[in-house]
Coordinates of C-alpha atoms in Angstrom, one line a residue:
M189 CA 122.2 77.2 96.4
S190 CA 122.2 81.0 97.7
V191 CA 121.6 83.8 95.3
S192 CA 123.3 87.0 95.7
P193 CA 121.8 90.1 95.0
A194 CA 122.7 92.3 92.0
R195 CA 124.8 95.1 93.0
A196 CA 122.6 97.9 94.6
G197 CA 123.3 101.7 94.1
T198 CA 125.6 101.6 90.8
L199 CA 123.4 104.0 88.8
P200 CA 122.8 106.4 91.6
A201 CA 126.5 106.4 92.2
T202 CA 127.2 107.9 88.6
V203 CA 125.3 110.9 90.0
A204 CA 126.4 113.3 92.4
S205 CA 123.3 115.2 93.2
T206 CA 121.1 113.3 95.6
R207 CA 118.2 115.9 93.9
T208 CA 119.5 114.7 90.5
R209 CA 119.1 111.1 91.4
A210 CA 115.5 111.8 92.9
G211 CA 114.6 113.4 89.3
I212 CA 115.7 110.7 87.3
L213 CA 114.1 107.9 89.5
K214 CA 110.9 110.0 89.6
R215 CA 110.9 110.4 85.8
L216 CA 112.1 106.4 85.0
R217 CA 109.0 105.5 87.4
A218 CA 106.5 107.4 85.3
A219 CA 107.9 105.9 82.2
R220 CA 107.2 102.2 83.1
S221 CA 104.1 101.7 81.9
T222 CA 104.8 103.2 78.2
M223 CA 108.1 101.0 78.4
N224 CA 105.9 98.0 79.1
T225 CA 103.5 98.5 76.6
A226 CA 106.3 99.2 74.3
T227 CA 108.1 96.0 74.8
L228 CA 105.0 93.9 74.4
A229 CA 104.3 95.3 70.9
A230 CA 108.1 94.5 69.9
L231 CA 107.8 91.2 71.2
E232 CA 105.0 90.8 68.9
T233 CA 106.3 92.1 65.8
R234 CA 110.0 91.2 66.0
H235 CA 109.3 87.2 67.3
A236 CA 107.0 84.9 65.2
W237 CA 106.9 82.6 68.2
F238 CA 105.5 84.8 70.4
A239 CA 102.2 85.1 68.6
E240 CA 102.1 81.6 68.5
L241 CA 101.7 81.1 72.0
D242 CA 98.6 80.8 74.0
A243 CA 97.0 83.4 75.7
E244 CA 97.7 82.3 79.0
S245 CA 101.6 82.1 78.3
R246 CA 101.7 85.3 76.4
S247 CA 99.9 86.5 80.0
W248 CA 102.8 85.2 81.9
I249 CA 105.6 86.7 79.2
S250 CA 104.0 90.2 79.7
I251 CA 104.3 89.8 83.8
L252 CA 107.9 88.6 83.4
A253 CA 108.4 91.9 81.2
R254 CA 106.7 94.2 83.7
G255 CA 108.6 92.5 86.5
G256 CA 112.1 92.9 84.3
I257 CA 111.3 96.6 83.8
D258 CA 109.6 97.4 87.7
G259 CA 113.3 95.6 88.8
F260 CA 115.5 97.6 86.8
V261 CA 113.7 100.8 88.7
D262 CA 114.1 99.3 92.0
W263 CA 117.6 98.2 90.8
V264 CA 118.2 101.9 90.3
S265 CA 116.5 103.3 93.0
G266 CA 119.6 101.8 95.2
E267 CA 117.6 98.7 96.2
D268 CA 118.9 95.3 97.0
F269 CA 117.7 93.4 94.3
V270 CA 117.8 89.2 93.2
P271 CA 117.7 89.1 89.3
E272 CA 116.1 85.7 89.9
R273 CA 113.3 87.1 91.5
V274 CA 112.0 88.0 88.1
F275 CA 111.4 84.5 87.2
D276 CA 109.3 83.8 90.3
A277 CA 106.5 85.4 88.6
A278 CA 106.1 82.6 86.1
P279 CA 104.9 78.8 87.2
R280 CA 107.7 76.5 86.9
A281 CA 106.2 74.8 83.7
M282 CA 107.1 78.2 81.8
A283 CA 110.6 76.8 81.6
G284 CA 108.9 73.9 79.4
R285 CA 106.9 76.0 77.2
I286 CA 109.5 78.6 76.7
S287 CA 112.8 77.9 75.7
L288 CA 116.0 79.1 76.7
Q289 CA 116.6 80.7 73.6
Q290 CA 113.1 82.6 73.6
T291 CA 113.9 83.8 77.3
V292 CA 117.2 85.4 75.4
D293 CA 114.9 87.0 73.0
L294 CA 112.9 88.3 75.7
V295 CA 115.7 89.3 77.6
R296 CA 117.3 91.1 74.6
T297 CA 113.9 92.8 73.4
T298 CA 113.1 94.3 76.6
T299 CA 116.6 95.5 77.1
D300 CA 116.4 97.0 73.5
V301 CA 113.2 98.9 74.2
V302 CA 114.0 100.2 77.4
E303 CA 117.0 101.9 75.7
E304 CA 115.0 103.1 73.1
Q305 CA 112.2 104.4 75.3
I306 CA 115.1 106.1 77.6
Q307 CA 116.0 107.9 74.5
L308 CA 112.4 109.0 73.6
L309 CA 110.8 109.9 77.0
L310 CA 113.4 111.2 79.3
P311 CA 115.7 114.1 79.2
R312 CA 119.2 114.1 77.7
A313 CA 120.7 114.4 81.4
D314 CA 119.0 111.2 82.2
R315 CA 120.1 108.9 79.4
Q316 CA 123.7 108.4 79.6
P317 CA 123.5 107.2 83.5
L318 CA 120.4 105.1 82.6
Q319 CA 121.9 103.7 79.3
I320 CA 124.9 102.3 81.8
G321 CA 122.6 101.1 84.4
I322 CA 120.5 99.2 81.8
V323 CA 123.5 97.1 80.2
I324 CA 124.5 96.2 83.6
F325 CA 121.3 95.2 85.2
S326 CA 120.4 93.3 81.7
R327 CA 123.8 91.5 81.9
E328 CA 122.5 90.2 85.7
I329 CA 119.1 89.1 84.5
A330 CA 120.7 87.3 81.6
F331 CA 123.2 85.5 84.1
A332 CA 119.6 84.7 86.3
A333 CA 117.7 83.4 83.5
A334 CA 120.3 80.7 82.9
A335 CA 120.7 79.8 86.0
V336 CA 117.1 79.0 86.2
Y337 CA 117.0 76.9 83.1
A338 CA 120.1 74.9 84.3
R339 CA 117.8 74.0 87.3
A340 CA 115.3 73.1 85.3
A341 CA 117.6 71.0 83.1
E342 CA 119.0 69.4 86.1
A343 CA 115.8 68.9 87.9
R344 CA 114.2 67.1 84.5
G345 CA 116.9 64.7 83.8
A346 CA 116.9 63.6 87.4
W347 CA 113.3 62.8 86.7
D348 CA 113.9 61.4 83.7
S349 CA 116.3 59.3 84.7
R350 CA 113.9 58.0 87.7
I351 CA 111.4 57.2 85.0
E352 CA 114.1 55.4 82.6
A353 CA 115.3 53.3 85.9
T354 CA 111.3 52.1 86.3
V355 CA 110.9 51.3 82.7
I356 CA 114.0 49.1 82.8
D357 CA 113.1 47.7 86.0
A358 CA 109.8 46.5 84.9
V359 CA 111.5 45.2 81.6
V360 CA 113.7 43.2 83.5
R361 CA 111.0 41.8 86.0
D362 CA 108.7 41.2 83.1
E363 CA 106.1 43.6 84.1
A364 CA 105.9 45.9 81.0
D365 CA 102.0 46.8 80.8
E366 CA 100.5 49.9 79.3
S367 CA 101.7 52.1 82.4
V368 CA 105.2 50.9 81.5
F369 CA 104.6 52.3 77.9
S370 CA 103.3 55.4 79.0
R371 CA 106.3 56.0 81.3
A372 CA 108.6 55.3 78.1
S373 CA 106.6 57.8 75.9
T374 CA 107.2 60.7 78.2
L375 CA 110.9 59.9 77.5
G376 CA 110.3 60.2 73.7
W377 CA 110.4 56.4 73.3
N378 CA 109.1 54.9 70.1
S379 CA 107.3 51.7 71.7
E380 CA 106.8 49.9 68.0
A381 CA 110.2 50.2 66.9
P382 CA 112.5 46.7 66.8
T383 CA 114.1 46.7 70.1
V384 CA 116.6 44.7 71.7
V385 CA 118.1 44.5 75.4
V386 CA 121.9 44.2 76.1
L387 CA 123.5 43.6 79.5
A388 CA 126.9 44.4 80.0
S389 CA 129.3 45.2 83.2
A390 CA 128.7 48.4 84.8
P391 CA 131.9 51.0 84.4
E392 CA 133.1 52.4 87.5
E393 CA 132.6 55.9 86.1
P394 CA 129.1 56.3 84.6
R395 CA 129.0 56.7 81.2
V396 CA 125.7 56.5 80.0
E397 CA 125.8 59.9 78.4
D398 CA 128.5 58.6 76.0
L399 CA 126.7 56.0 75.3
R400 CA 123.7 57.7 74.5
R401 CA 125.6 60.0 72.2
A402 CA 127.4 57.2 70.4
A403 CA 124.0 55.1 69.9
S404 CA 122.5 58.3 68.5
R405 CA 125.4 58.4 65.6
L406 CA 124.3 54.8 64.8
G407 CA 120.5 56.1 64.3
L408 CA 119.3 54.2 68.0
D409 CA 117.5 55.4 71.1
V410 CA 118.9 54.3 74.2
L411 CA 117.3 53.3 77.8
A412 CA 120.0 52.6 80.3
A413 CA 120.1 52.0 84.1
T414 CA 122.6 50.5 86.4
Q415 CA 121.3 47.5 88.3
G416 CA 124.1 46.5 91.1
E417 CA 127.0 45.6 89.0
R418 CA 125.6 45.4 85.4
L419 CA 124.4 48.1 83.1
V420 CA 121.0 47.2 81.6
C421 CA 120.5 48.9 78.1
I422 CA 117.1 48.8 76.2
L423 CA 118.0 49.8 72.5
A424 CA 115.8 51.0 69.6
G425 CA 115.8 51.8 66.1
A426 CA 115.2 51.2 62.3
P427 CA 118.6 50.1 62.1
L428 CA 118.1 47.1 64.0
T429 CA 117.2 44.9 61.2
D430 CA 118.1 41.2 62.5
A431 CA 120.1 40.1 65.4
E432 CA 123.4 39.8 63.8
T433 CA 122.8 43.0 62.7
A434 CA 122.3 44.6 66.4
C435 CA 125.2 42.6 67.3
A436 CA 127.3 44.2 65.0
L437 CA 126.1 47.8 66.0
V438 CA 126.6 47.2 69.7
R439 CA 130.0 46.5 69.3
Q440 CA 130.9 49.7 67.9
L441 CA 129.3 50.7 71.5
E442 CA 132.0 48.4 73.4
Y443 CA 133.9 51.3 74.8
C444 CA 130.8 52.6 76.6
F445 CA 130.8 49.3 79.0
A446 CA 133.6 47.9 81.3
D447 CA 135.5 45.3 80.9
G448 CA 134.0 41.7 80.3
P449 CA 131.3 40.4 78.4
V450 CA 128.6 42.3 76.2
V451 CA 125.3 40.0 75.8
V452 CA 122.7 40.9 73.2
G453 CA 119.4 39.3 74.0
P454 CA 116.7 38.4 70.5
L455 CA 115.5 41.2 68.6
M456 CA 112.2 41.8 69.5
A457 CA 109.2 43.8 67.4
G458 CA 108.9 46.7 70.0
L459 CA 108.8 47.2 73.8
G460 CA 106.3 44.6 74.6
G461 CA 109.0 42.2 73.6
A462 CA 111.5 43.6 76.0
P463 CA 111.3 41.8 78.7
T464 CA 111.8 38.2 76.8
S465 CA 115.1 39.7 75.2
A466 CA 116.0 41.0 78.7
R467 CA 115.4 37.3 80.0
E468 CA 117.7 35.7 77.3
A469 CA 120.7 38.3 77.7
A470 CA 120.5 38.0 81.5
Y471 CA 120.7 34.1 81.3
G472 CA 123.4 34.7 78.5
F473 CA 125.5 37.3 80.9
R474 CA 125.4 35.0 83.9
A475 CA 126.5 32.0 81.5
A476 CA 129.5 33.9 79.6
K477 CA 132.2 33.6 82.0
A478 CA 132.0 30.0 81.1
W479 CA 133.0 30.8 77.3
P480 CA 136.0 33.2 78.2
E481 CA 137.5 32.4 75.1
G482 CA 134.2 34.0 72.8
P483 CA 134.1 37.0 71.4
R484 CA 133.6 40.0 73.8
T485 CA 129.7 41.1 72.2
L486 CA 127.7 38.0 71.6
L487 CA 124.3 37.2 71.1
S488 CA 122.7 35.3 74.2
S489 CA 121.8 32.4 71.5
D490 CA 125.5 32.0 71.1
L491 CA 125.6 30.9 74.6
L492 CA 123.0 28.2 74.3
P493 CA 125.5 25.2 75.9
E494 CA 126.8 27.3 78.7
R495 CA 123.2 28.5 79.6
A496 CA 121.7 25.0 79.6
L497 CA 124.4 23.6 81.6
A498 CA 123.8 26.7 84.2
G499 CA 120.1 25.5 84.3
D500 CA 118.3 27.7 81.9
G501 CA 115.3 25.8 81.0
H502 CA 114.9 28.3 77.9
A503 CA 118.1 27.4 76.8
R504 CA 117.4 23.5 77.4
R505 CA 114.1 23.5 75.3
A506 CA 115.8 25.5 72.4
L507 CA 118.8 22.9 72.1
A508 CA 116.4 19.6 72.7
R509 CA 113.5 21.1 70.7
G510 CA 114.6 23.5 68.3
V511 CA 118.2 21.7 67.2
F512 CA 117.5 17.9 68.1
E513 CA 114.2 17.9 67.1
A514 CA 115.3 19.2 63.6
L515 CA 118.0 16.5 63.6
R516 CA 115.4 13.7 64.7
S517 CA 113.2 14.7 61.8
S518 CA 115.8 12.7 59.5
K519 CA 117.2 9.8 60.9
E520 CA 120.2 9.2 58.4
L521 CA 120.9 12.9 59.4
L522 CA 120.9 12.4 63.1
E523 CA 123.2 9.2 62.6
T524 CA 125.8 11.2 60.6
C525 CA 126.1 13.7 63.1
V526 CA 126.6 11.6 66.1
G527 CA 129.0 9.1 63.9
F528 CA 131.1 12.3 62.8
L529 CA 131.3 13.9 66.3
D530 CA 132.3 10.2 67.8
A531 CA 134.7 10.0 65.2
G532 CA 136.9 12.9 65.7
S533 CA 135.2 15.2 63.1
S534 CA 137.0 13.1 60.4
T535 CA 134.9 12.5 57.6
E536 CA 136.6 9.4 56.3
A537 CA 136.3 7.8 59.4
T538 CA 132.6 8.6 59.7
A539 CA 132.3 6.9 56.2
R540 CA 134.1 4.3 57.1
A541 CA 132.0 3.5 60.0
M542 CA 128.7 4.2 58.3
Y543 CA 130.0 2.2 55.2
I544 CA 129.1 5.0 53.1
H545 CA 131.4 7.1 50.6
P546 CA 132.9 10.3 52.2
N547 CA 131.0 12.7 49.8
T548 CA 127.9 11.4 51.0
V549 CA 129.2 12.1 54.4
R550 CA 130.2 15.7 53.3
Y551 CA 126.4 16.2 51.6
R552 CA 125.0 15.0 54.7
L553 CA 126.8 17.6 57.0
K554 CA 125.8 20.3 54.5
R555 CA 122.2 19.4 55.0
I556 CA 122.4 19.1 59.1
Q557 CA 124.1 23.0 58.7
E558 CA 121.0 23.9 56.9
L559 CA 118.7 22.3 58.7
T560 CA 119.8 23.0 62.3
G561 CA 122.0 26.6 61.3
Y562 CA 125.0 24.7 63.2
N563 CA 128.0 23.3 61.0
P564 CA 129.5 19.8 62.4
T565 CA 132.9 20.8 61.1
D566 CA 133.2 23.7 63.5
A567 CA 134.6 22.9 66.9
R568 CA 132.2 25.2 68.9
E569 CA 129.2 24.3 66.8
A570 CA 129.9 20.6 66.9
Y571 CA 129.8 21.5 70.9
V572 CA 126.2 22.7 70.4
L573 CA 125.1 20.0 68.3
R574 CA 126.6 17.1 70.8
L575 CA 125.0 18.8 73.8
A576 CA 121.5 19.5 71.8
V577 CA 121.7 15.5 71.1
T578 CA 122.0 14.8 74.7
L579 CA 119.6 17.0 76.0
G580 CA 116.9 15.7 73.0
R581 CA 117.6 12.3 74.1
L582 CA 117.1 12.6 77.6
Q583 CA 113.9 14.3 77.2
V584 CA 112.4 11.6 74.5

């Protein structure tokens, strides 16, 4: 981006005589040192933040103040002057130590002091043209400061995005080591907070900032990056108390994702568990197309049957070892579950086939739900139970 110099010669043009202009410049140059000393004194007395800075930072600020005053003198003399060069004297790191508001304070205080010193040190005839000049010049400096901080923010944002992408890539690849935690900490991430990974289709127009703002209102931190046609998000925060709560919170963020399923991985204790959540969410996201009748936002565990049929070994083991083994611990519950499913989910037909009372069937169905977490009278959950029994028997 090219930088245009500030308008030169504005002040001398207000003074008709060349000799008068030369006299003003000579007296202004003689007052520079006093102006600089008065500016530093004003910064210390008017702004508490200046006194709290380390010696090196205060030194750089004094250089900036002197550069601004010298720049004003050069500008008054009619030389081409680029306002942003005032900030070239300070290292790039200063933009991280000194906020934009503090820089505005610096410009305002320097301008006020120069105006005061003009009234104190220079003859009455010099004051009006110099007062006009300092107003115009300070405006140019203020715009230059805004441009410097805008570029610094853009560069910092681009760098943060690259770090964010590497953290998410490491989580997805299950390579989350100490270096990943370190990178995440530079983004202000709490690696110990409850964490969940969410996968969804990436919108055509990036809406990551909308996602951050919406998640922040819910008390959640977000790391997000697009990987191909999917958007991978890591959410963390105290509101994530359990899987169902996490899913409910993600439903409030649905509008930030493209159309299609939004799959929430299991809730983990911190960033160290995020790879497990990411793996489960990824399997669920790939299998979600097999259950288009399901809710748009759902847990990866809601898709265990589809994941198992798609070849996900973790899902097969969860069904065979988790659900089937729980049923297998009670022969009568396993027989009742299979008999109920074979009888078309009819309590009376199951009772007749097993020679037991219908109330006994109802009691056992309730026990099955308590034991496995799945209700045999619900069509979807009956499907999960049927597949769990099939997979479990195959592995016996």
